Amino acid sequence: MVAHGFNTARLDRIPAFLEAKYVGPGRLPHAATLVSRRGEIAHQSVIGEARPGEALKEDAIFRIASMTKPITSVAFMMLVEEGKVALSTPLAKFCPEFNDTGVFVAGGGNVPFLTRPPTQPIRMVDLLRHTAGLTYGFQERTPVDAAYRKARIDDFDADYTMDSFIADLAKIPLQFDPGAHWNYSMATDVLGAVIERIEGKPFAQVLQERIFGPLGMVDTGFKVPADQQHRLADAYAFHPKEVKQDFDSGAKSRWAKDRSFHSGGGGLASTLHDYHRFCLTLLGGGKLGDTRIISRKTLDLMTSNHLPGGGDLTQHSVGIFSEDENAGVGFGLGFAVTLDPAAAGIPGSTGDYYWGGMFSTGFFVDPVEEICMVFMTQLMPSSTYPVRREVKTLVHAAIDD
């Protein structure tokens, strides 16, 4: 049977595959998948347990981690459209704490850092495309990464405010000159702070007013309300011997508590259907139904490759971690962009775009085939299994028109 241009029997391979390879053997606790084409849902499946003895439901709430980044990036570009900021605006205009931030030369640990002035300032475009010279502490590659860990700058449980986060981050050297390389980083968290300062209101409120409210994303936010906490799925961490171990239970979750810092790079919780509404907006050129949040041309700009000088992430990345394989992939303003499906080694379309999150969640939008896919589970780190690439392969293998 064919529906919405998909062979439905082939789409049914998705839950069967996930059950056989991941959920059944206990590698993943659960898996939820939603696939749509031309705005119509063609497949939806939920398997596994949200909590021990409790089946996963379609309305389950998930920690989406870095799938927060595209949302933050869209919110920022809405401000660009309004003339409040530009891609070329130096970060120091809104975050003067970075005026004296230098580039790492030597030192670290018990030795003071030796730095030099950057060859050019961090610009807003560098935050959007991860070329700012920032990093994540969990990369564990350089003395700068180690300084992030010491300051707990990317620790979810650290007691930061937006202002104290910016102040402490600006004290740590950049890993490289802005614009010189690509490195997955806290740049989108900085972008959230910029949005807060431009708008003069809490970042969480900006997202609610500009994106979640207008798009009807009723279950997306930085805190899961107490009366909805029963829907929050348990999260796990990979363990080499035990396969997975408890990380954050839904019943006692950190995502159900008030926070002083709202991470634009990884703090949101959401649902299969809420994030699908965001994806449909992207597929619709910034519009969902009668609601437009961003222009089609702005979205075109965001989903173009912005890596310096072109090329893919194999040529520009200097880190050891990303939410994607690097070959055949460029990076836009908040999204990875497929440049060459053959080089990427996975079925898809040139120009499809996507990202994922630390708990192995993921999404993609394929404008050529008019497909949206959202995948949810809760196992960290996302590099544990290639499940998102496998699901994307199964989705494209089901196209039948």
Coordinates of N, CA and C in Angstrom, one line a residue, residues 18-187:
L18 N 13.8 -1.0 15.1 CA 14.2 -0.5 16.4 C 14.0 -1.5 17.5
E19 N 12.9 -2.2 17.4 CA 12.6 -3.2 18.4 C 13.6 -4.3 18.4
A20 N 14.0 -4.8 17.2 CA 14.9 -5.9 17.1 C 16.3 -5.6 17.5
K21 N 16.8 -4.4 17.1 CA 18.2 -4.1 17.3 C 18.5 -3.3 18.6
Y22 N 17.5 -2.5 19.0 CA 17.8 -1.6 20.1 C 16.9 -1.8 21.3
V23 N 15.6 -1.7 21.2 CA 14.7 -1.7 22.4 C 14.7 -3.1 23.0
G24 N 14.4 -4.1 22.1 CA 14.3 -5.5 22.6 C 15.6 -5.9 23.4
P25 N 16.8 -5.7 22.8 CA 18.0 -6.1 23.5 C 18.4 -5.2 24.7
G26 N 17.6 -4.1 24.9 CA 17.9 -3.2 26.0 C 18.9 -2.2 25.8
R27 N 19.3 -2.0 24.5 CA 20.3 -0.9 24.2 C 19.6 0.5 24.4
L28 N 18.4 0.6 23.9 CA 17.6 1.8 24.1 C 16.4 1.5 25.0
P29 N 16.0 2.4 25.9 CA 14.8 2.2 26.7 C 13.5 2.2 25.9
H30 N 13.5 3.0 24.9 CA 12.3 3.2 24.1 C 12.6 3.9 22.8
A31 N 11.7 4.1 21.9 CA 11.9 4.8 20.7 C 10.6 5.3 20.2
A32 N 10.5 6.6 19.8 CA 9.3 7.2 19.2 C 9.7 7.8 17.9
T33 N 9.0 7.6 16.8 CA 9.3 8.1 15.5 C 8.0 8.7 14.8
L34 N 8.2 9.8 14.2 CA 7.1 10.4 13.5 C 7.7 10.9 12.1
V35 N 7.0 10.5 11.0 CA 7.4 10.8 9.7 C 6.2 11.4 9.0
S36 N 6.4 12.6 8.3 CA 5.3 13.2 7.5 C 5.9 13.5 6.2
R37 N 4.9 13.7 5.2 CA 5.3 14.1 3.9 C 4.2 15.1 3.4
R38 N 4.7 16.2 2.8 CA 3.8 17.2 2.4 C 2.8 17.7 3.4
G39 N 3.3 17.6 4.7 CA 2.5 18.1 5.8 C 1.5 17.1 6.4
E40 N 1.5 15.9 5.9 CA 0.6 14.8 6.3 C 1.4 13.7 7.0
I41 N 1.0 13.4 8.2 CA 1.7 12.3 8.9 C 1.5 11.0 8.2
A42 N 2.6 10.3 7.9 CA 2.6 9.1 7.2 C 2.9 7.9 8.1
H43 N 3.6 8.2 9.2 CA 4.0 7.1 10.1 C 4.2 7.6 11.5
Q44 N 3.7 6.9 12.5 CA 4.1 7.2 13.8 C 4.1 5.9 14.6
S45 N 5.2 5.8 15.4 CA 5.3 4.6 16.2 C 6.0 4.9 17.5
V46 N 5.5 4.2 18.6 CA 6.2 4.3 19.9 C 6.4 2.9 20.5
I47 N 7.6 2.6 20.9 CA 7.8 1.3 21.4 C 8.7 1.4 22.7
G48 N 8.7 0.4 23.5 CA 9.4 0.4 24.8 C 8.7 1.0 25.9
E49 N 9.5 1.3 27.0 CA 8.9 1.8 28.2 C 9.4 3.2 28.6
A50 N 8.5 4.0 28.9 CA 8.9 5.4 29.4 C 9.6 5.3 30.7
R51 N 9.0 4.5 31.6 CA 9.5 4.2 32.9 C 9.4 2.7 33.1
P52 N 10.1 2.1 34.0 CA 9.9 0.6 34.2 C 8.5 0.2 34.4
G53 N 8.0 -0.7 33.6 CA 6.6 -1.2 33.7 C 5.6 -0.3 33.1
E54 N 6.0 0.9 32.5 CA 5.0 1.8 31.9 C 5.3 2.0 30.4
A55 N 4.4 1.6 29.6 CA 4.7 1.8 28.1 C 4.8 3.2 27.7
L56 N 5.7 3.4 26.8 CA 5.9 4.8 26.2 C 4.6 5.2 25.5
K57 N 4.2 6.4 25.6 CA 2.9 6.9 25.0 C 3.3 8.0 24.0
E58 N 2.3 8.3 23.1 CA 2.6 9.3 22.0 C 2.8 10.7 22.6
D59 N 2.3 10.9 23.8 CA 2.4 12.3 24.3 C 3.6 12.4 25.3
A60 N 4.5 11.4 25.3 CA 5.7 11.5 26.2 C 6.5 12.7 26.0
I61 N 7.1 13.2 27.1 CA 8.0 14.4 27.0 C 9.4 13.9 27.1
F62 N 10.3 14.5 26.3 CA 11.7 14.1 26.2 C 12.6 15.3 26.4
R63 N 13.8 15.0 26.9 CA 14.8 16.0 27.0 C 15.5 16.1 25.6
I64 N 15.4 17.2 24.9 CA 15.8 17.2 23.5 C 17.3 17.8 23.4
A65 N 17.9 18.3 24.5 CA 19.2 18.7 24.5 C 19.6 19.6 23.3
S66 N 20.5 19.2 22.4 CA 20.9 20.1 21.3 C 19.9 20.3 20.2
M67 N 18.8 19.6 20.2 CA 17.7 20.0 19.3 C 17.1 21.3 19.7
T68 N 17.6 21.9 20.9 CA 17.2 23.3 21.3 C 17.9 24.3 20.3
K69 N 19.1 23.9 19.8 CA 19.9 24.9 19.0 C 19.2 25.4 17.8
P70 N 18.5 24.6 17.0 CA 17.8 25.2 15.8 C 16.7 26.2 16.3
I71 N 16.0 25.9 17.4 CA 15.0 26.8 17.9 C 15.6 28.1 18.3
T72 N 16.7 28.1 19.0 CA 17.4 29.3 19.5 C 17.8 30.1 18.2
S73 N 18.4 29.4 17.2 CA 18.9 30.1 16.0 C 17.8 30.7 15.3
V74 N 16.6 30.1 15.2 CA 15.5 30.7 14.5 C 15.0 32.0 15.3
A75 N 15.0 31.9 16.6 CA 14.6 33.1 17.4 C 15.5 34.2 17.1
F76 N 16.8 33.9 17.1 CA 17.8 35.0 16.8 C 17.6 35.6 15.4
M77 N 17.3 34.8 14.4 CA 17.2 35.3 13.1 C 15.9 36.1 12.9
M78 N 14.9 35.9 13.8 CA 13.7 36.8 13.8 C 14.2 38.2 14.2
L79 N 15.1 38.3 15.1 CA 15.6 39.6 15.5 C 16.4 40.3 14.4
V80 N 17.1 39.4 13.6 CA 17.9 39.9 12.5 C 16.9 40.5 11.5
E81 N 15.7 39.8 11.2 CA 14.7 40.3 10.3 C 14.2 41.7 10.8
E82 N 14.1 41.9 12.1 CA 13.6 43.1 12.6 C 14.6 44.3 12.7
G83 N 15.8 44.0 12.3 CA 16.9 45.0 12.2 C 17.5 45.3 13.6
K84 N 17.3 44.4 14.6 CA 17.8 44.6 15.9 C 19.3 44.2 16.0
V85 N 19.7 43.4 15.1 CA 21.1 42.8 15.1 C 21.4 42.3 13.7
A86 N 22.6 42.1 13.4 CA 23.0 41.6 12.1 C 24.0 40.5 12.2
L87 N 24.1 39.6 11.2 CA 25.1 38.5 11.3 C 26.5 39.0 11.5
S88 N 26.8 40.2 11.0 CA 28.1 40.8 11.1 C 28.4 41.5 12.4
T89 N 27.4 41.6 13.3 CA 27.5 42.4 14.5 C 28.5 41.7 15.4
P90 N 29.5 42.4 16.0 CA 30.4 41.8 16.9 C 29.7 41.4 18.2
L91 N 30.0 40.2 18.7 CA 29.4 39.8 20.0 C 29.6 40.8 21.1
A92 N 30.7 41.5 21.1 CA 31.0 42.4 22.2 C 30.1 43.6 22.3
K93 N 29.3 43.8 21.2 CA 28.3 44.9 21.2 C 27.3 44.6 22.3
F94 N 26.9 43.4 22.4 CA 25.9 43.0 23.4 C 26.5 42.3 24.6
C95 N 27.7 41.8 24.5 CA 28.4 41.1 25.6 C 29.8 41.6 25.7
P96 N 29.9 42.9 26.2 CA 31.2 43.5 26.3 C 32.2 42.7 27.1
E97 N 31.8 41.7 27.9 CA 32.7 40.9 28.6 C 33.7 40.2 27.7
F98 N 33.4 40.1 26.4 CA 34.3 39.4 25.5 C 35.3 40.4 24.9
N99 N 35.3 41.6 25.3 CA 36.2 42.6 24.7 C 37.7 42.2 24.9
D100 N 38.0 41.6 26.0 CA 39.4 41.3 26.3 C 39.7 39.8 26.2
T101 N 38.8 39.0 25.6 CA 39.0 37.5 25.5 C 40.0 37.2 24.4
G102 N 41.1 36.6 24.8 CA 42.2 36.3 23.9 C 42.1 34.8 23.3
V103 N 43.0 34.5 22.4 CA 43.1 33.2 21.8 C 44.2 32.4 22.5
F104 N 44.0 31.2 22.9 CA 44.9 30.3 23.6 C 46.2 30.2 22.8
V105 N 47.3 30.4 23.6 CA 48.7 30.1 23.1 C 49.3 29.0 23.9
A106 N 49.3 29.1 25.2 CA 49.9 28.1 26.1 C 49.3 28.2 27.5
G107 N 49.7 27.3 28.3 CA 49.2 27.3 29.7 C 48.0 26.5 30.0
G108 N 47.4 26.7 31.2 CA 46.3 25.9 31.6 C 46.6 25.1 32.8
G109 N 45.6 24.6 33.4 CA 45.8 23.8 34.7 C 46.3 24.7 35.8
N110 N 47.5 24.4 36.3 CA 48.0 25.3 37.4 C 48.9 26.4 36.8
V111 N 49.0 26.5 35.5 CA 49.8 27.5 34.9 C 48.9 28.5 34.2
P112 N 49.1 29.8 34.5 CA 48.2 30.9 33.9 C 48.2 30.7 32.3
F113 N 47.1 31.0 31.7 CA 47.0 31.0 30.3 C 47.8 32.1 29.7
L114 N 48.5 31.8 28.6 CA 49.1 32.8 27.7 C 48.2 32.9 26.5
T115 N 47.8 34.1 26.2 CA 46.9 34.3 25.1 C 47.5 35.5 24.2
R116 N 46.8 35.6 23.0 CA 47.1 36.7 22.1 C 45.8 37.3 21.6
P117 N 45.8 38.5 21.1 CA 44.5 39.0 20.6 C 44.0 38.3 19.4
P118 N 42.7 38.1 19.3 CA 42.2 37.4 18.1 C 42.4 38.2 16.8
T119 N 42.5 37.6 15.7 CA 42.7 38.3 14.4 C 41.5 39.1 14.0
Q120 N 40.3 38.6 14.5 CA 39.1 39.3 14.2 C 38.1 39.0 15.4
P121 N 37.1 39.9 15.6 CA 36.2 39.6 16.7 C 35.2 38.5 16.4
I122 N 34.7 37.9 17.5 CA 33.5 37.0 17.3 C 32.4 37.8 16.8
R123 N 31.8 37.3 15.7 CA 30.6 37.9 15.1 C 29.4 37.0 15.4
M124 N 28.2 37.5 15.2 CA 27.0 36.7 15.4 C 27.0 35.5 14.5
V125 N 27.5 35.6 13.3 CA 27.5 34.5 12.4 C 28.4 33.4 12.9
D126 N 29.4 33.7 13.7 CA 30.3 32.7 14.2 C 29.6 31.9 15.3
L127 N 28.7 32.5 16.1 CA 27.9 31.8 17.1 C 27.0 30.9 16.4
L128 N 26.3 31.3 15.4 CA 25.3 30.5 14.7 C 25.9 29.2 14.0
R129 N 27.2 29.4 13.5 CA 27.8 28.3 12.7 C 28.9 27.6 13.5
H130 N 29.1 27.9 14.7 CA 30.1 27.2 15.6 C 31.5 27.5 15.1
T131 N 31.8 28.7 14.7 CA 33.2 29.1 14.3 C 33.7 30.2 15.2
A132 N 33.2 30.3 16.5 CA 33.5 31.4 17.4 C 34.8 31.2 18.1
G133 N 35.3 29.9 18.1 CA 36.5 29.6 18.9 C 36.1 29.1 20.3
L134 N 34.8 28.9 20.5 CA 34.3 28.3 21.8 C 34.4 26.8 21.7
T135 N 34.1 26.1 22.8 CA 34.1 24.6 22.8 C 33.1 24.1 23.8
Y136 N 33.2 22.8 24.1 CA 32.5 22.1 25.2 C 33.6 21.4 26.1
G137 N 33.3 21.4 27.4 CA 34.3 20.8 28.3 C 34.4 19.3 28.0
F138 N 33.3 18.6 27.6 CA 33.4 17.2 27.4 C 34.2 16.8 26.2
Q139 N 34.6 17.7 25.4 CA 35.5 17.3 24.3 C 36.8 16.7 24.8
E140 N 37.3 17.2 26.0 CA 38.5 16.7 26.6 C 39.7 16.5 25.7
R141 N 39.9 17.6 25.0 CA 41.0 17.6 24.0 C 42.1 18.6 24.2
T142 N 41.8 19.7 24.8 CA 42.7 20.8 25.0 C 42.7 21.4 26.4
P143 N 43.7 22.2 26.8 CA 43.6 22.9 28.1 C 42.4 23.8 28.2
V144 N 41.9 24.3 27.1 CA 40.7 25.2 27.1 C 39.5 24.3 27.5
D145 N 39.4 23.1 26.9 CA 38.3 22.2 27.3 C 38.4 22.0 28.8
A146 N 39.6 21.8 29.3 CA 39.7 21.5 30.8 C 39.3 22.7 31.6
A147 N 39.5 23.9 31.1 CA 39.1 25.1 31.9 C 37.6 25.2 31.9
Y148 N 36.9 24.7 30.8 CA 35.5 24.7 30.9 C 35.0 23.7 32.0
R149 N 35.6 22.6 32.1 CA 35.2 21.6 33.1 C 35.5 22.2 34.5
K150 N 36.6 22.8 34.7 CA 36.9 23.3 36.0 C 35.9 24.4 36.4
A151 N 35.5 25.2 35.5 CA 34.5 26.3 35.8 C 33.1 25.8 35.8
R152 N 32.9 24.5 35.4 CA 31.6 23.9 35.2 C 30.7 24.8 34.3
I153 N 31.3 25.3 33.3 CA 30.7 26.3 32.4 C 29.6 25.6 31.6
D154 N 29.7 24.3 31.3 CA 28.7 23.6 30.6 C 28.1 22.5 31.4
D155 N 28.1 22.6 32.7 CA 27.5 21.7 33.6 C 26.0 22.1 33.8
F156 N 25.1 21.1 33.5 CA 23.7 21.4 33.6 C 23.3 21.8 35.0
D157 N 24.0 21.3 36.0 CA 23.6 21.6 37.4 C 24.3 22.8 38.0
A158 N 25.2 23.4 37.2 CA 25.9 24.6 37.8 C 24.9 25.7 38.0
D159 N 25.2 26.5 39.0 CA 24.2 27.6 39.4 C 24.5 28.9 38.7
Y160 N 24.4 28.9 37.4 CA 24.7 30.1 36.7 C 23.4 30.9 36.4
T161 N 23.6 32.2 36.2 CA 22.6 33.0 35.6 C 23.1 33.3 34.2
M162 N 22.3 33.9 33.3 CA 22.8 34.3 32.0 C 24.0 35.2 32.1
D163 N 23.9 36.2 33.0 CA 25.0 37.2 33.1 C 26.3 36.6 33.7
S164 N 26.1 35.7 34.7 CA 27.3 35.1 35.3 C 27.9 34.1 34.4
F165 N 27.1 33.4 33.6 CA 27.6 32.5 32.6 C 28.5 33.2 31.6
I166 N 28.0 34.4 31.0 CA 28.8 35.1 30.1 C 30.0 35.7 30.7
A167 N 29.9 36.2 31.9 CA 31.1 36.7 32.6 C 32.2 35.6 32.8
D168 N 31.8 34.4 33.2 CA 32.8 33.4 33.4 C 33.4 32.8 32.1
L169 N 32.5 32.7 31.1 CA 32.9 32.1 29.9 C 34.0 33.0 29.2
A170 N 33.7 34.3 29.3 CA 34.6 35.3 28.6 C 36.0 35.3 29.3
K171 N 36.2 34.8 30.5 CA 37.5 34.7 31.1 C 38.3 33.5 30.6
I172 N 37.7 32.6 29.9 CA 38.5 31.5 29.3 C 38.9 31.8 27.9
P173 N 40.1 31.5 27.5 CA 40.6 31.8 26.1 C 39.8 31.1 25.1
L174 N 39.8 31.7 23.9 CA 39.2 31.0 22.7 C 40.2 29.9 22.2
Q175 N 39.7 28.9 21.6 CA 40.6 27.8 21.1 C 41.3 28.2 19.9
F176 N 40.6 29.1 19.1 CA 41.2 29.5 17.8 C 40.6 30.9 17.4
D177 N 41.2 31.5 16.4 CA 40.6 32.8 15.9 C 39.2 32.6 15.4
P178 N 38.3 33.5 15.7 CA 36.9 33.4 15.2 C 36.9 33.3 13.7
G179 N 36.1 32.4 13.2 CA 36.0 32.2 11.7 C 37.0 31.2 11.1
A180 N 38.0 30.8 11.9 CA 39.1 30.0 11.4 C 38.8 28.5 11.2
H181 N 38.0 28.0 12.2 CA 37.6 26.6 12.2 C 36.2 26.4 12.6
W182 N 35.7 25.1 12.6 CA 34.4 24.7 13.2 C 34.7 23.9 14.4
N183 N 34.0 24.2 15.5 CA 34.1 23.3 16.7 C 32.8 23.4 17.4
Y184 N 32.2 22.2 17.6 CA 30.9 22.1 18.3 C 31.1 22.7 19.7
S185 N 30.1 23.6 20.1 CA 30.5 24.4 21.2 C 29.2 25.0 21.9
M186 N 29.5 25.8 22.9 CA 28.5 26.5 23.7 C 28.0 27.8 23.0
A187 N 28.4 27.9 21.7 CA 28.1 29.2 21.0 C 26.6 29.5 21.0

